[in-house]
Short mmCIF file of C-alpha atoms in Angstrom, two decimals:
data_model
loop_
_atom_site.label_atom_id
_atom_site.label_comp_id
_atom_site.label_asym_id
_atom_site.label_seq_id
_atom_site.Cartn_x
_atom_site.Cartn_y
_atom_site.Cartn_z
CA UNK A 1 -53.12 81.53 55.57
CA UNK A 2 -51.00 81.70 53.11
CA UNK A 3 -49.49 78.55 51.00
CA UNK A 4 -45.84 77.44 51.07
CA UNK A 5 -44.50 77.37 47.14
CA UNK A 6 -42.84 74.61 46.23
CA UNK A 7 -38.88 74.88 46.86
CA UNK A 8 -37.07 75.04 43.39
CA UNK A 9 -35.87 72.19 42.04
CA UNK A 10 -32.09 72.19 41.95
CA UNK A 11 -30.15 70.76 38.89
CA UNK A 12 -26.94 68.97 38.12
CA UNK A 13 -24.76 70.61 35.91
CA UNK A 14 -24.18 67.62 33.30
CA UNK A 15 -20.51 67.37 32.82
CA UNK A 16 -19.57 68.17 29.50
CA UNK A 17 -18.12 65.38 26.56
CA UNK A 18 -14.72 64.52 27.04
CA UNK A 19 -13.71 65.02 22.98
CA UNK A 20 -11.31 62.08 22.29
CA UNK A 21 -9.16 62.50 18.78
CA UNK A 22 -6.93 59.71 16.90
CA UNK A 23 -3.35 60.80 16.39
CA UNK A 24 -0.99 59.31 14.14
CA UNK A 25 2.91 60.00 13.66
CA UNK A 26 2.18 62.17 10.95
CA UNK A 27 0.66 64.48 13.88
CA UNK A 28 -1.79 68.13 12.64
CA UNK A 29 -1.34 67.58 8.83
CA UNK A 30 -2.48 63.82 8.93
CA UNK A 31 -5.57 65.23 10.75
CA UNK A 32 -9.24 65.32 8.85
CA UNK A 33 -11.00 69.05 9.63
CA UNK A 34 -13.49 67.18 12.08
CA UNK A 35 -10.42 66.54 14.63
CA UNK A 36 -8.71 70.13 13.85
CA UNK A 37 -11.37 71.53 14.80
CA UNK A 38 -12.31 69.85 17.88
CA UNK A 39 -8.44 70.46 19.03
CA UNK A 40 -8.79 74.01 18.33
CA UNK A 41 -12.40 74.50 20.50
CA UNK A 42 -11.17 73.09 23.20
CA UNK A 43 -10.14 74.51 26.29
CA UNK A 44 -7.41 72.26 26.96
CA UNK A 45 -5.90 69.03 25.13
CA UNK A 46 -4.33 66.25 27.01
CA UNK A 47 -1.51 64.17 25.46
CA UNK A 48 1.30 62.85 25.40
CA UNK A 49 4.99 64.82 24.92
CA UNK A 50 5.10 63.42 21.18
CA UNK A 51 1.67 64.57 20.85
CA UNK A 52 1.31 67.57 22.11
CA UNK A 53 4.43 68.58 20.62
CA UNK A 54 2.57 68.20 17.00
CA UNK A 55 -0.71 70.33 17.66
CA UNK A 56 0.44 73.60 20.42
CA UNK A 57 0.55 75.98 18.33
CA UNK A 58 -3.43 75.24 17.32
CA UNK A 59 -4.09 75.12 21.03
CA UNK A 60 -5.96 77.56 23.55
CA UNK A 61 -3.99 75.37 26.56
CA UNK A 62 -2.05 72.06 26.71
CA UNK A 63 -1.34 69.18 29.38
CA UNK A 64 1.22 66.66 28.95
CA UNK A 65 0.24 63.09 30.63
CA UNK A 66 1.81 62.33 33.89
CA UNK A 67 3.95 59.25 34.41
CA UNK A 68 2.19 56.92 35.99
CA UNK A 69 -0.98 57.56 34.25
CA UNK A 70 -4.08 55.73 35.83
CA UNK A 71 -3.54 57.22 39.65
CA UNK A 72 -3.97 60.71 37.99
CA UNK A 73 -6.08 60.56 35.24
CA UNK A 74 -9.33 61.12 36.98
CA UNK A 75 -8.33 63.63 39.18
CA UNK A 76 -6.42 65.65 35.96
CA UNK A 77 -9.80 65.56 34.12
CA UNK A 78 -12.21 65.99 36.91
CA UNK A 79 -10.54 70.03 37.60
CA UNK A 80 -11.46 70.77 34.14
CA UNK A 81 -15.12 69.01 34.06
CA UNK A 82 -16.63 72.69 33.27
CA UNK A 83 -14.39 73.09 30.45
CA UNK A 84 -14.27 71.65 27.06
CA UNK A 85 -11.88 69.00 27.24
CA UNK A 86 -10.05 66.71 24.63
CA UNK A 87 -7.58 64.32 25.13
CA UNK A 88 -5.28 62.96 22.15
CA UNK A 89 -4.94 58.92 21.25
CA UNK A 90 -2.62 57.08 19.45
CA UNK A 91 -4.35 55.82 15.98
CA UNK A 92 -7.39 54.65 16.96
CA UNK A 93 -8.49 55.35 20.72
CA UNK A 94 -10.43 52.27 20.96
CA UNK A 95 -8.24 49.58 20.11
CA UNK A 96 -5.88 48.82 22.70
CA UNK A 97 -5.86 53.09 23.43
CA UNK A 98 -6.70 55.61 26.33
CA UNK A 99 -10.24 55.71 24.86
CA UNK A 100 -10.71 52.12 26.66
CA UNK A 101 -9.77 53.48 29.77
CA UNK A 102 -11.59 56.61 29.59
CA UNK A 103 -14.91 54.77 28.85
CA UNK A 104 -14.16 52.36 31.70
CA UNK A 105 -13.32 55.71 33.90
CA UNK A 106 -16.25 57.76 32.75
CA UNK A 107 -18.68 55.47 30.39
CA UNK A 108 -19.19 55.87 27.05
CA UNK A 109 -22.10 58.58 27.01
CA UNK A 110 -19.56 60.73 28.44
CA UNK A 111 -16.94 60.18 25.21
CA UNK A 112 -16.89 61.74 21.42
CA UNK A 113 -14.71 59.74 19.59
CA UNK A 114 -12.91 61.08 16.44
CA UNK A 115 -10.67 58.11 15.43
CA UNK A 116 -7.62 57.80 13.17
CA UNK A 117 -6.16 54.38 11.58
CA UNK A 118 -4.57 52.42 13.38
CA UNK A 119 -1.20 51.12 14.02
CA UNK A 120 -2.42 47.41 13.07
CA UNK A 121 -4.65 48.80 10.19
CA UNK A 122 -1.62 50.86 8.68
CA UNK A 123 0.99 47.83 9.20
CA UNK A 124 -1.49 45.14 7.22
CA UNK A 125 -2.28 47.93 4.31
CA UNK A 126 1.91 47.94 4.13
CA UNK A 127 2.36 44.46 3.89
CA UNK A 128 -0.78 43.37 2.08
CA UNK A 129 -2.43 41.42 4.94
CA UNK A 130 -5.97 40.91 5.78
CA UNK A 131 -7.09 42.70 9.09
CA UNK A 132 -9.23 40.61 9.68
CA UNK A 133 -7.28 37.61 9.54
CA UNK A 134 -4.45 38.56 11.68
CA UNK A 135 -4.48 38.24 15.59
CA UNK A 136 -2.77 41.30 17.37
CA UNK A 137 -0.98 41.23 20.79
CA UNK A 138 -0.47 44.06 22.75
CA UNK A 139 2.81 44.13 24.82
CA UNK A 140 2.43 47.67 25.69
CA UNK A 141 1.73 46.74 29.57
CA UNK A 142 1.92 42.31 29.39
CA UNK A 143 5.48 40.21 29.86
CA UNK A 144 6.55 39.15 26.50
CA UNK A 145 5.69 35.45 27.38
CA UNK A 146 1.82 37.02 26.48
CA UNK A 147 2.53 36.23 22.57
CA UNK A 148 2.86 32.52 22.97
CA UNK A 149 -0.18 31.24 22.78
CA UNK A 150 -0.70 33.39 19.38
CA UNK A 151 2.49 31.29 17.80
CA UNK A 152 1.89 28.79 15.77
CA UNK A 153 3.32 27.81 11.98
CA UNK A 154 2.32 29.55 9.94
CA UNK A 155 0.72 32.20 10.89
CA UNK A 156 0.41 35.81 11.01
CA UNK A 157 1.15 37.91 14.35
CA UNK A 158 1.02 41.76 14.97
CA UNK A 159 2.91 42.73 17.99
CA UNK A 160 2.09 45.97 19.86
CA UNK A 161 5.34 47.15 21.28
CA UNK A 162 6.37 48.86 24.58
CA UNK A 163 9.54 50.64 23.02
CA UNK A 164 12.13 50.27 20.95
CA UNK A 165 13.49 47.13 22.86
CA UNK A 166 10.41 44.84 22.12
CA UNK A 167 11.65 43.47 18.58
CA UNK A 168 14.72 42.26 20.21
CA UNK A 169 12.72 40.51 22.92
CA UNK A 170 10.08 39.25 20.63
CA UNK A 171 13.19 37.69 18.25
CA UNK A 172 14.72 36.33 21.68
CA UNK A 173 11.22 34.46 23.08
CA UNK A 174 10.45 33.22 19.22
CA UNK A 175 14.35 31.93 19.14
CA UNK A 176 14.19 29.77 22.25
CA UNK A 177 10.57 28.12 21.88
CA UNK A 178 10.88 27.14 18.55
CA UNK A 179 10.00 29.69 16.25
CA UNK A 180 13.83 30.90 15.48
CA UNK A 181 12.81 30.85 11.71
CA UNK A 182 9.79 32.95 11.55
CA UNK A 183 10.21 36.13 9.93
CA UNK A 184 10.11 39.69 11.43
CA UNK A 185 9.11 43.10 9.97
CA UNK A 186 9.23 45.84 12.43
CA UNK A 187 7.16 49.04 11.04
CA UNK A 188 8.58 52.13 12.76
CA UNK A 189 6.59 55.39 12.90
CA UNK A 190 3.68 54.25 10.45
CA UNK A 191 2.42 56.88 8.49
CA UNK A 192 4.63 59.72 9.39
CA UNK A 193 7.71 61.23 7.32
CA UNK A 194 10.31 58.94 9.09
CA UNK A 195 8.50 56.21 8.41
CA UNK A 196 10.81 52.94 8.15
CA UNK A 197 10.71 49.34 7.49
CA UNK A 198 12.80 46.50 9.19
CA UNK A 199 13.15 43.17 8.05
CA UNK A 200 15.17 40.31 9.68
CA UNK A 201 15.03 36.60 10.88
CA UNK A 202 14.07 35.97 14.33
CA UNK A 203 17.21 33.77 15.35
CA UNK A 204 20.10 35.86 13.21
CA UNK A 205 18.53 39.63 14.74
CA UNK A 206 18.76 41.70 17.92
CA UNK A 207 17.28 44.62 15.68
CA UNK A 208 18.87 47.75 18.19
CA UNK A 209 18.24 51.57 16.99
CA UNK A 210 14.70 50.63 16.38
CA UNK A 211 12.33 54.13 17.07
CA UNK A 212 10.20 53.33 20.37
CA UNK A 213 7.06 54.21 18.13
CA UNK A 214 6.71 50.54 16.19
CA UNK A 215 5.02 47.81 15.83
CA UNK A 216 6.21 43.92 14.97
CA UNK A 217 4.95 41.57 12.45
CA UNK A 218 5.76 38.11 12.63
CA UNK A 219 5.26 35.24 9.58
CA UNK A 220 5.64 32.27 12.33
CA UNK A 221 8.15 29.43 11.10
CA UNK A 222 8.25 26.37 13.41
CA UNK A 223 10.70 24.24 14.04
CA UNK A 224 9.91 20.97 12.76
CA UNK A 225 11.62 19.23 16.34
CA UNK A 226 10.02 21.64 18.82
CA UNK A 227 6.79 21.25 21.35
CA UNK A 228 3.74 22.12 20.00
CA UNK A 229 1.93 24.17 22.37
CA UNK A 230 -1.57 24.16 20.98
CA UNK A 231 -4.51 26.54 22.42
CA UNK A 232 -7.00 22.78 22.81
CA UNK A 233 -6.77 21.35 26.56
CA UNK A 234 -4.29 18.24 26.67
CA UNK A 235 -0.95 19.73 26.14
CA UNK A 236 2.60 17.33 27.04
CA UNK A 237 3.02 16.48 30.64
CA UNK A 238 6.45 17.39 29.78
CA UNK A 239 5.33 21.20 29.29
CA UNK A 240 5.28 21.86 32.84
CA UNK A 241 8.14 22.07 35.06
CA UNK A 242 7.72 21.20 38.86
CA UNK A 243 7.19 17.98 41.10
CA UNK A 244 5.24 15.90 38.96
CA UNK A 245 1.80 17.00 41.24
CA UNK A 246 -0.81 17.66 38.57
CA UNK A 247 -3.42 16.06 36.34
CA UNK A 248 -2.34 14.32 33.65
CA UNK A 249 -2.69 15.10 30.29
CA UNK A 250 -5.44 12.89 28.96
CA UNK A 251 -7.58 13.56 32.06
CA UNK A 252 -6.73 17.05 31.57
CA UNK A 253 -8.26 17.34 28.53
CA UNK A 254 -11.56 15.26 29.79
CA UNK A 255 -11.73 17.48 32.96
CA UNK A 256 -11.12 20.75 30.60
CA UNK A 257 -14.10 19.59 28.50
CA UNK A 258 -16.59 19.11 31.46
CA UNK A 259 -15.08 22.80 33.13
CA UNK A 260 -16.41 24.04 29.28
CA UNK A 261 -14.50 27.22 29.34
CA UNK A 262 -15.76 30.40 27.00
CA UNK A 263 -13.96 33.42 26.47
CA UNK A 264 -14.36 36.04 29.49
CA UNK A 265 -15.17 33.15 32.00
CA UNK A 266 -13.43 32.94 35.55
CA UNK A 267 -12.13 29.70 36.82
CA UNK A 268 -11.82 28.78 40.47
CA UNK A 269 -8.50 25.96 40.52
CA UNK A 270 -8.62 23.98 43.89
CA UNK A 271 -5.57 22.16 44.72
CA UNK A 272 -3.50 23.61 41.83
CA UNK A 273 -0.57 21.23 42.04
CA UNK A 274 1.27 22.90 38.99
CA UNK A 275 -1.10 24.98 37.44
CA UNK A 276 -1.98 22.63 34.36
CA UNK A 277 -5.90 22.71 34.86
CA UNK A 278 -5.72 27.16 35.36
CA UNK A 279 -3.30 27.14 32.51
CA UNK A 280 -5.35 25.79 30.00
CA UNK A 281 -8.13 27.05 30.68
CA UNK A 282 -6.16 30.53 29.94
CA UNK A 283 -4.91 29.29 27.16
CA UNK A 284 -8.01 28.54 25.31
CA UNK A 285 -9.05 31.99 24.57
CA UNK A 286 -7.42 35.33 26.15
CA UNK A 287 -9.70 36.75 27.49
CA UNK A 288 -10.53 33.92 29.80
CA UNK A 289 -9.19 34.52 33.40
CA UNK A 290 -8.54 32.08 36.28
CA UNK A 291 -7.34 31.74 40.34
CA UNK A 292 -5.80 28.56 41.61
CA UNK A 293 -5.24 27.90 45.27
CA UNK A 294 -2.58 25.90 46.70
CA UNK A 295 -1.13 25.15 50.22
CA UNK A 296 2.24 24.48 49.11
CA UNK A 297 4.58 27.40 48.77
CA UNK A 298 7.06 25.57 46.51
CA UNK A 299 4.11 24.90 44.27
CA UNK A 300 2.88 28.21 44.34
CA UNK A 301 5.68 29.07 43.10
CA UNK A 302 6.28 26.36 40.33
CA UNK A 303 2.33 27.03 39.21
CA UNK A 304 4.03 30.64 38.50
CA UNK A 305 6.67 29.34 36.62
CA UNK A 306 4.56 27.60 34.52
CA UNK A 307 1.84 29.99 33.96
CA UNK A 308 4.82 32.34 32.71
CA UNK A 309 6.52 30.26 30.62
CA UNK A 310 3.34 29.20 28.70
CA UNK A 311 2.09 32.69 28.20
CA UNK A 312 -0.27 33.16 31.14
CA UNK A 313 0.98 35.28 33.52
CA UNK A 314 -1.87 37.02 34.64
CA UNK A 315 -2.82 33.92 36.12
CA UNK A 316 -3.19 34.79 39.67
CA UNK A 317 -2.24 32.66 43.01
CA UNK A 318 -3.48 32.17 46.25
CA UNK A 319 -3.15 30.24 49.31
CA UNK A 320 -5.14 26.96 50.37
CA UNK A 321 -8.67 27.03 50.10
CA UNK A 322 -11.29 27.88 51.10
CA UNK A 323 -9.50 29.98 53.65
CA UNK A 324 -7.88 32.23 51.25
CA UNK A 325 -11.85 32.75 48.99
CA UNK A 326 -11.89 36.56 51.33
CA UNK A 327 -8.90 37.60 49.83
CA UNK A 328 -10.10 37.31 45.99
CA UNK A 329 -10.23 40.48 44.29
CA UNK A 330 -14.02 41.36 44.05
CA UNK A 331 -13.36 41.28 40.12
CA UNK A 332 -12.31 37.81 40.70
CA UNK A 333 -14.89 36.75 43.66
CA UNK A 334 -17.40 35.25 41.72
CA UNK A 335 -16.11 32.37 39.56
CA UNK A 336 -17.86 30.91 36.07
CA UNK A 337 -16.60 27.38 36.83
CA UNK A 338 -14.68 25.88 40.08
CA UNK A 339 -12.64 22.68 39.40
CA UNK A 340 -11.36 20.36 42.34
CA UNK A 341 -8.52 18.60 42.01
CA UNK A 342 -6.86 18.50 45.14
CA UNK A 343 -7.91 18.79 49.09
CA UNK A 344 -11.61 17.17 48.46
CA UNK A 345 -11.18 15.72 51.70
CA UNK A 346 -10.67 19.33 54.03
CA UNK A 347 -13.53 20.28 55.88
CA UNK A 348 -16.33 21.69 54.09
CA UNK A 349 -14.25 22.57 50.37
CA UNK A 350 -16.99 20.92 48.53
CA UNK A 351 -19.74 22.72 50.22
CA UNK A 352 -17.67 26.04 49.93
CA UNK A 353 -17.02 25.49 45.93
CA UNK A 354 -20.54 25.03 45.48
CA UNK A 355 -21.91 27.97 47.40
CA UNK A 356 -19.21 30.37 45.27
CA UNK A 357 -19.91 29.24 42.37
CA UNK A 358 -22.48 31.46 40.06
CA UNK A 359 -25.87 30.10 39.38
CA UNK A 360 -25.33 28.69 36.40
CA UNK A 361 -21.89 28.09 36.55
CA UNK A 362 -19.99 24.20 36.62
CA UNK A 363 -18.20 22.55 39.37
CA UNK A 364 -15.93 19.71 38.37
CA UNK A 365 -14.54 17.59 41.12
CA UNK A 366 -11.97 14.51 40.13
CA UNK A 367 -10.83 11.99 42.39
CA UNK A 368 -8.20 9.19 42.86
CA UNK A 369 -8.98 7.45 46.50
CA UNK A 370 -12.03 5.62 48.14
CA UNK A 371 -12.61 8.25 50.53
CA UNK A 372 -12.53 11.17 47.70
CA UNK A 373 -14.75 8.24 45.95
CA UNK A 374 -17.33 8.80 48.70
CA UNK A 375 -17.66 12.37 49.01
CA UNK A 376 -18.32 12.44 45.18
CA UNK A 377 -20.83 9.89 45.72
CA UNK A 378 -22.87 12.62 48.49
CA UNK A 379 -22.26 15.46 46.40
CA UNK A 380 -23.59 13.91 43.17
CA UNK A 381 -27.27 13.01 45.50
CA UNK A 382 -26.70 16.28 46.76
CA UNK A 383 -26.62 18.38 43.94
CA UNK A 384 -27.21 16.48 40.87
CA UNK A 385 -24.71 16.06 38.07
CA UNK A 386 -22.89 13.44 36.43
CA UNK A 387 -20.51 11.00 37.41
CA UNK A 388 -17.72 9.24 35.07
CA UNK A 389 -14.64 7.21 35.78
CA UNK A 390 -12.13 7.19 33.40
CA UNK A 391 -9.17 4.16 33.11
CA UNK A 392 -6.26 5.61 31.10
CA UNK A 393 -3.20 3.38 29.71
CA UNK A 394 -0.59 4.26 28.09
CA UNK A 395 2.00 2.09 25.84
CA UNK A 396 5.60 1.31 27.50
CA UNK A 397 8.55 -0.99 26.55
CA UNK A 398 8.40 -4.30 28.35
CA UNK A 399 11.87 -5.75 27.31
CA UNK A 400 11.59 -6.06 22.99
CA UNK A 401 7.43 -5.48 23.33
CA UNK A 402 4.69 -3.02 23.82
CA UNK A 403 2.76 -3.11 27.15
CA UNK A 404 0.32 -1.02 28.32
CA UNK A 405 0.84 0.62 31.72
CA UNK A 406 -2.71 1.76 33.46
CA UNK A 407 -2.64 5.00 35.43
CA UNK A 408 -4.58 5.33 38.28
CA UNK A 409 -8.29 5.47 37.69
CA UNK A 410 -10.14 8.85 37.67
CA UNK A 411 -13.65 9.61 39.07
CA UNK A 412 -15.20 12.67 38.06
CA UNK A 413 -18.57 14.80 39.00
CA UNK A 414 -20.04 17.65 37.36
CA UNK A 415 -22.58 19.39 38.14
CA UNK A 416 -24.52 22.66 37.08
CA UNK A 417 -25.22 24.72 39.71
CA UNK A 418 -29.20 25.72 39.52
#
């Protein structure tokens, strides 16, 4: 009897590199060899109008990007995954370009990257700055309260723009939170022949007729009367707008110090009152993310507000927990740290905080009432962790004297989840 052969194995076609070349404004002729002739290989090049516009006539076939992008990008790239593809980026494609999404889309074994200086690189070899000293803040898909946090006196700010009417709005949110003083520059179309430079004062410009290709830099002058809004936990009471629901500022910055944020972390808020807990832990590094839940609608709303005006606004809101954990985002599902500030007492919110929690992540709980007292008591023979109380007074007039006023007193667990 004859013996079956083996079947042959079948293959996968491995999809070929995606080529990915920096563009700047001065378009084919600012181009090294390496990226002319990757353009001119290629079977088609993906760009944008400006771009394309600059390298056709080196070009077997061109696509222009459609408006909105991300919906359509896959699909666009995906009927050409037998051809030899590359796809043109703005400066650099890997900071803040459409090489970050493409590597996200595709991973990174799949990308060639042939980068060109960037925007933030050119604007700091114009005005003598150090790269690596200056923060950059991209406004190219963020409200313009994003650059708050960055200001401070002082200091140097790049500003990625949206289009030309980002220096005007930049000028506007630096004149009415106390930076009217600070000095602009607004680079337009770095390192192409119509380059231009505009100077002007934040308060005294509107700067209209600006090119939609520019970028902002910002000396930050601060008025010597206004808030400071500093990045460390503790910030004013009077910072926050609302009902007068939230946790104070000097048990604030206790209860910030136990939730130990670091940058990329997730923060569960319970109870968020007005946000001032999710807030700061936002503020302390941007990259650090955070969900508060809250029952009332009015505060829902006010927690908004303030996460807005203090330069958070991807801070995201939902309803009262723990019946609103399903509806998380599964980017969002698993937290870093859960804090409990409000609604100890509802059925089963400890229990649920702890179970969502990451191994290894914190849960903070702080409490103002016996019964709260009590439940902190269980959790902390439960689980472990520490237990604190904190006493905080603060100095008032009493008539022509000083007295000092005690706020309610705080107890606090923390524990590490193991």
């Amino acid at each position: 009897m004859a013996l079956a052969q083996d079947a042959p194995l079948m293959t996968v076609p491995t999809p070929r590199p995606i080529i990915v070349v920096g563009i700047g404004a001065d378009g084919w002729d600012g181009l090294p060899a390496t990226s002319r002739r990757a353009i001119e290989k290629a079977d088609v090049v993906f760009g944008s109008v400006r771009q394309i516009a600059s390298v056709r006539p080196h070009c077997t076939e061109t696509r222009t990007w459609p408006s909105p992008l991300l919906p359509n990008l896959r699909s666009m790239l995906d009927a050409y995954e037998a051809s030899s593809v590359c796809v043109l980026a703005s400066g650099d494609p890997m900071f803040h370009g459409i090489g970050v999404t493409l590597v996200r889309e595709f991973g990174a074994e799949r990308l060639r990257v042939h980068p060109a200086p960037s925007s933030v690189s050119l604007a700091c070899a114009r005005l003598g700055w150090a790269l690596q000293d200056t923060p950059t803040v991209s406004l190219v898909n963020t409200p313009i309260e994003t650059l708050l946090p960055d200001l401070a006196d002082g200091r140097r700010v790049i500003v990625l723009s949206r289009g030309s009417s980002t220096p005007g709005e930049v000028a506007g949110l630096l004149s009415g939170n106390g930076f009217g003083d600070s000095a602009m520059t607004v680079l337009e179309q770095l390192g192409g022949p119509a380059e231009r430079v505009v100077h002007g004062r934040a308060r005294d410009s509107t700067f209209e007729g600006v090119d939609p290709l520019n970028v902002v830099a910002l000396q930050c002058v601060g008025d010597p009367d206004a808030p400071r809004h500093g990045r460390v936990p503790g910030l004013a009471d009077s910072a926050y707008t609302g009902d007068g629901q939230m946790t104070k500022q000097e048990v604030r910055a206790l209860t910030l110090s136990a939730l130990a944020p670091a940058p990329g972390e997730l923060l569960w808020d319970i109870g968020g009152g007005s946000g001032t807990i999710a807030i700061e832990w936002m503020r302390t590094d941007r990259s650090c993310r955070a969900v508060t839940f809250e029952s009332s609608q009015a505060r829902r709303e006010q927690i908004e507000r303030n996460a807005l005006h203090l330069g958070v606004p991807g801070l995201i809101v939902h309803n009262a927990a723990p019946e609103s954990f399903g509806g998380v985002s599964a980017v969002n599902a698993v937290p870093d740290a859960v804090f409990i500030g409000g609604g100890l007492t509802g059925a089963g919110i400890l229990e649920a905080c702890w179970q969502a929690v990451r191994t290894g992540g914190r849960v903070v709980a702080n409490s103002v009432t016996a019964e709260s007292d009590s439940l902190l008591l269980t959790a902390a023979a439960k689980y472990g962790g520490e237990l604190r109380r904190f006493q905080i007074y603060r100095g008032e007039p009493l008539g022509a004297f000083t007295t000092w006023r005690p706020h309610l007193p705080v107890t606090q667990w923390s524990a590490i989840k193991s």
